[in-house]
XYZ file of C-alpha atoms in Angstrom:
348
model
C 0.605 -4.656 0.484
C -2.817 -3.436 -0.642
C -3.928 0.154 -1.247
C -7.423 1.184 -0.187
C -9.408 4.388 -0.402
C -12.090 4.805 2.259
C -14.973 6.930 1.003
C -18.739 7.319 0.833
C -18.582 9.308 -2.438
C -19.348 7.741 -5.836
C -17.026 10.025 -7.823
C -14.089 9.452 -5.454
C -14.682 5.705 -5.768
C -14.514 5.911 -9.578
C -11.267 7.906 -9.543
C -9.694 5.592 -6.943
C -10.461 2.506 -9.028
C -9.220 4.261 -12.163
C -5.799 4.585 -10.513
C -5.751 0.984 -9.294
C -6.821 1.365 -5.663
C -9.404 -0.798 -3.946
C -12.344 0.940 -2.308
C -13.957 0.539 1.081
C -17.406 2.128 1.183
C -17.825 3.902 4.490
C -21.068 3.556 6.388
C -23.115 6.706 7.154
C -22.135 6.335 10.823
C -18.450 7.077 10.103
C -19.054 9.563 7.276
C -20.228 12.494 9.360
C -18.439 15.853 9.514
C -17.432 14.960 13.074
C -16.178 11.447 12.214
C -12.510 10.701 12.883
C -9.971 8.779 10.825
C -9.699 6.257 13.641
C -13.426 5.469 13.428
C -13.159 4.862 9.672
C -10.090 2.643 10.136
C -11.740 0.554 12.844
C -14.759 0.022 10.611
C -12.435 -1.036 7.778
C -10.707 -3.602 10.026
C -14.071 -5.059 11.036
C -14.569 -5.983 7.361
C -10.965 -7.087 6.691
C -9.739 -9.551 9.287
C -6.729 -10.426 7.112
C -5.156 -6.992 7.714
C -2.682 -6.794 10.601
C -0.951 -3.448 9.935
C -2.610 -0.239 8.744
C -0.810 2.759 7.287
C -3.147 5.752 7.464
C -1.951 8.242 4.821
C -3.481 11.696 5.031
C -4.775 13.200 1.780
C -3.868 16.657 3.107
C -0.129 15.869 2.892
C 0.602 15.777 -0.861
C 4.429 15.754 -0.689
C 4.738 12.286 0.852
C 7.229 10.069 -1.014
C 7.065 6.264 -1.438
C 10.578 5.869 0.004
C 9.335 7.241 3.344
C 6.477 4.749 3.482
C 8.771 1.818 2.658
C 11.114 2.752 5.527
C 8.203 3.095 7.947
C 6.776 -0.298 6.955
C 10.212 -1.820 7.662
C 10.240 -0.269 11.150
C 7.063 -2.184 12.004
C 7.645 -5.429 10.095
C 11.395 -5.871 10.644
C 12.177 -3.914 13.806
C 9.096 -4.821 15.820
C 7.506 -1.433 16.473
C 3.775 -1.329 17.176
C 3.216 2.186 15.832
C 5.153 4.753 13.813
C 4.084 8.321 13.046
C 5.540 11.205 11.053
C 7.203 14.281 12.525
C 9.070 17.311 11.220
C 11.777 19.382 12.886
C 10.836 22.990 13.623
C 13.016 25.852 14.822
C 10.397 28.001 16.509
C 10.607 29.685 19.905
C 7.470 29.172 21.992
C 5.956 31.507 24.602
C 3.080 30.921 27.011
C -0.261 32.385 26.020
C -1.736 35.213 28.064
C -5.487 35.388 27.670
C -7.284 38.717 27.597
C -8.030 39.965 31.099
C -5.381 37.824 32.840
C -3.005 39.806 35.040
C 0.220 37.986 34.232
C 3.148 38.082 31.826
C 4.104 35.660 29.096
C 6.891 33.199 29.875
C 9.434 31.558 27.535
C 8.715 27.876 26.903
C 11.792 26.580 25.122
C 14.435 29.311 25.362
C 16.306 31.506 27.793
C 16.011 35.142 26.620
C 19.173 36.025 28.574
C 21.125 33.474 26.545
C 19.246 33.646 23.307
C 20.972 31.707 20.547
C 20.554 31.785 16.803
C 17.824 29.434 15.622
C 20.147 27.906 13.004
C 22.486 26.860 15.854
C 19.651 25.162 17.746
C 18.694 21.532 16.962
C 15.003 22.424 17.131
C 12.031 20.345 18.257
C 9.994 17.543 16.724
C 6.339 18.154 15.864
C 3.742 15.768 14.473
C 2.983 16.818 10.897
C 0.004 14.496 10.260
C 1.373 12.917 7.067
C 0.851 9.321 8.194
C 0.177 7.017 11.139
C 1.117 3.329 10.999
C -0.169 0.967 13.676
C -0.830 -2.706 14.344
C -4.358 -4.035 14.512
C -4.377 -4.732 18.271
C -3.661 -1.052 19.008
C -6.320 0.257 16.652
C -8.907 -2.118 18.100
C -8.176 -0.578 21.520
C -8.765 2.886 20.085
C -5.156 4.007 19.514
C -3.101 4.998 16.472
C -0.078 5.622 18.698
C 0.952 3.277 21.476
C 2.891 0.174 22.433
C 6.462 0.229 21.200
C 6.416 3.607 19.426
C 8.760 5.304 16.986
C 8.646 8.532 15.077
C 9.816 9.007 11.518
C 11.377 12.391 10.813
C 10.409 13.714 7.390
C 12.389 16.285 5.475
C 11.024 19.795 5.982
C 10.416 20.328 2.260
C 8.246 17.191 2.156
C 6.216 18.215 5.188
C 3.147 19.894 3.701
C -0.173 20.025 5.533
C -3.302 21.566 4.011
C -5.614 22.846 6.733
C -7.074 26.102 5.414
C -7.620 27.763 2.030
C -4.381 29.759 2.140
C -2.414 26.488 2.363
C -3.453 25.479 -1.182
C -1.213 27.808 -3.240
C 1.700 27.088 -0.898
C 1.127 23.343 -1.277
C 0.920 23.600 -5.075
C 4.286 25.358 -5.220
C 5.843 22.875 -2.797
C 4.534 19.856 -4.712
C 6.060 21.129 -7.951
C 9.395 21.756 -6.230
C 9.596 18.698 -3.960
C 6.692 16.380 -4.831
C 6.943 12.847 -6.153
C 6.618 12.583 -9.925
C 7.516 8.928 -10.403
C 10.831 7.247 -11.105
C 11.277 8.699 -14.570
C 13.066 12.077 -14.696
C 10.879 15.053 -15.528
C 11.065 16.392 -19.063
C 10.844 20.023 -20.073
C 7.663 20.781 -22.038
C 8.486 21.859 -25.595
C 5.062 21.750 -27.259
C 1.561 22.713 -26.157
C -1.295 21.451 -28.302
C -4.579 23.219 -27.587
C -8.064 22.323 -28.784
C -9.625 25.438 -30.279
C -13.333 24.974 -29.592
C -14.052 24.889 -25.867
C -10.489 25.710 -24.790
C -9.225 28.717 -26.729
C -12.852 29.738 -27.290
C -15.891 29.079 -25.135
C -17.307 26.700 -27.761
C -20.152 29.002 -28.742
C -20.682 30.008 -32.362
C -22.643 33.140 -33.159
C -24.367 33.283 -36.545
C -25.297 36.631 -38.113
C -28.307 37.200 -40.397
C -26.050 36.906 -43.425
C -24.889 33.501 -42.095
C -21.430 34.563 -41.022
C -19.964 32.815 -37.983
C -18.404 34.646 -35.045
C -16.605 33.327 -31.959
C -15.213 35.085 -28.883
C -11.942 34.563 -27.065
C -10.219 35.942 -23.985
C -7.241 38.239 -24.501
C -5.584 36.676 -21.450
C -5.304 33.431 -23.405
C -3.528 35.221 -26.250
C -1.069 36.630 -23.704
C -0.583 33.095 -22.355
C 0.263 31.804 -25.833
C 2.763 34.658 -26.338
C 4.400 33.890 -22.979
C 4.774 30.231 -23.912
C 6.450 31.180 -27.188
C 8.840 33.518 -25.378
C 9.848 30.592 -23.146
C 10.679 28.546 -26.231
C 7.543 26.396 -26.124
C 5.786 25.875 -29.448
C 2.001 26.183 -29.496
C -0.133 24.311 -32.013
C -3.909 24.301 -32.358
C -6.353 21.593 -33.349
C -10.054 21.433 -34.163
C -12.584 18.914 -35.436
C -14.304 21.548 -37.544
C -13.047 23.823 -40.292
C -12.343 27.108 -38.511
C -9.635 28.397 -40.860
C -11.263 31.822 -41.226
C -11.503 32.214 -37.456
C -7.830 31.376 -36.991
C -6.847 33.749 -39.764
C -8.779 36.554 -38.093
C -7.184 35.880 -34.702
C -3.644 36.160 -36.205
C -2.035 33.894 -33.603
C 0.829 32.720 -35.796
C 0.441 29.116 -34.641
C 0.531 25.934 -36.688
C -3.007 24.555 -36.758
C -4.841 21.462 -37.966
C -8.543 21.900 -38.676
C -11.128 19.311 -39.759
C -9.166 16.783 -37.688
C -11.202 13.573 -37.559
C -8.524 11.786 -35.513
C -6.800 14.124 -33.072
C -4.521 11.431 -31.657
C -3.163 10.670 -35.131
C -2.427 14.372 -35.671
C -0.693 14.555 -32.299
C 1.301 11.414 -33.075
C 2.437 12.863 -36.421
C 3.515 16.124 -34.791
C 5.393 14.241 -32.079
C 7.363 12.235 -34.623
C 8.015 15.181 -36.969
C 9.383 17.309 -34.128
C 11.405 14.464 -32.620
C 9.807 14.873 -29.194
C 9.060 12.363 -26.475
C 5.484 12.271 -25.149
C 6.807 13.652 -21.843
C 7.739 16.852 -23.682
C 4.188 17.454 -24.947
C 1.378 19.220 -23.078
C -2.230 18.953 -24.221
C -5.255 21.075 -23.352
C -8.596 19.551 -24.398
C -12.205 19.482 -23.315
C -14.186 16.858 -25.244
C -14.403 13.074 -25.595
C -12.381 13.403 -28.809
C -9.507 14.747 -26.693
C -9.412 11.905 -24.158
C -6.784 9.728 -25.865
C -4.568 12.774 -26.439
C -4.919 13.761 -22.788
C -3.865 10.274 -21.709
C -0.880 10.201 -24.067
C 0.629 13.629 -23.363
C 3.189 14.090 -20.618
C 1.175 16.991 -19.165
C -2.564 17.291 -19.680
C -5.210 19.786 -18.692
C -8.860 20.684 -19.246
C -10.968 23.803 -18.630
C -13.322 23.816 -15.657
C -16.326 23.165 -17.907
C -14.823 20.218 -19.821
C -16.875 17.038 -20.194
C -16.633 14.412 -17.449
C -14.557 11.938 -19.501
C -12.000 14.600 -20.368
C -11.747 15.662 -16.725
C -11.046 12.086 -15.655
C -8.269 11.730 -18.226
C -6.554 15.026 -17.381
C -3.823 15.640 -14.866
C -4.912 19.219 -14.213
C -8.363 20.807 -14.144
C -8.316 24.574 -14.598
C -10.345 26.869 -12.411
C -11.179 28.877 -15.554
C -13.673 27.789 -18.193
C -12.951 27.473 -21.905
C -12.551 30.825 -23.615
C -12.289 32.527 -20.214
C -8.600 32.286 -19.354
C -8.053 28.504 -19.264
C -5.153 28.645 -21.742
C -3.375 31.312 -19.694
C -3.969 29.334 -16.502
C -2.603 26.131 -18.050
C 0.412 28.079 -19.326
C 1.124 29.158 -15.737
C 0.869 25.514 -14.695
C 3.460 24.599 -17.343
C 5.772 27.357 -16.072
C 5.576 25.869 -12.567
C 6.645 22.495 -13.970
C 9.578 24.172 -15.723
C 10.630 25.545 -12.332
C 10.502 21.985 -10.987
C 12.676 20.733 -13.870
C 15.207 23.532 -13.360
C 15.274 22.887 -9.614
C 15.960 19.184 -10.209
C 18.803 20.030 -12.559
C 20.412 22.297 -9.962
C 20.216 19.554 -7.334
């Protein structure tokens, strides 16, 4: 097998290669707003004659699991199907549409109102969910992703997530944390958050008065986020490359802090060993190049929206909020969602 990302975007290419995928650069002809996936796939096959089977995985379906893809590949390679596509079972009663101005009544499409049964007693219907389409080369060359000897693959409802419009995003984020794929290793509960002070807890700006006193600003929402983490039993520690002891003292956060840290990773490593934690149990919020190695090492990593490019590439989560403007609170909420995922896994 080989994994390819088809794109015409430089940044997407960099991220794809960073995670080990190969990249096919789309031509302008198949990179228009009106271009279809089939057009991009056919162009890809024109450049890769060695490929006989294509699995088109949709980026808008983030709950897809590797086990599903392995089973689908077996259907084509071992059972001789020409195309396989994903479906989900729905229990929804359908009625015919009556357009405005039409002089007619709606009609039931898949039920008898006189013998209406409970939906939980009904086997339901199968709908395409758009998660993936697998097909052999000869079908795609004819302009089809579905055809020949066809089969559907029924996905579990909790894994069937499709992002079409803005309102789908928060639903998808919740579903991914509850049912998404997080690798073979079991999830660990976060027990420590390490936060870079300058640029995360503060906005990174330093104000100097006429008498040469320094002042910084912070967002009260971030202080609330730190308090919420502590109430959930998660320790919060702070780190900075500069000596900001007076600032920390004035903020009265009650957190262990390391200032004048020339090697943040070494500090993080010492804390990890002293507390007897695994790296999976540590979350890190940073924003600068000096945070990159810590972001890579921690089990959960995040950066504010205005973090430097290298830090953003190393992080698992990019906040919508900027440093000093609610990023700590937002990342705390992200940690709480992971805790829900851990608790859900334990119940199962």
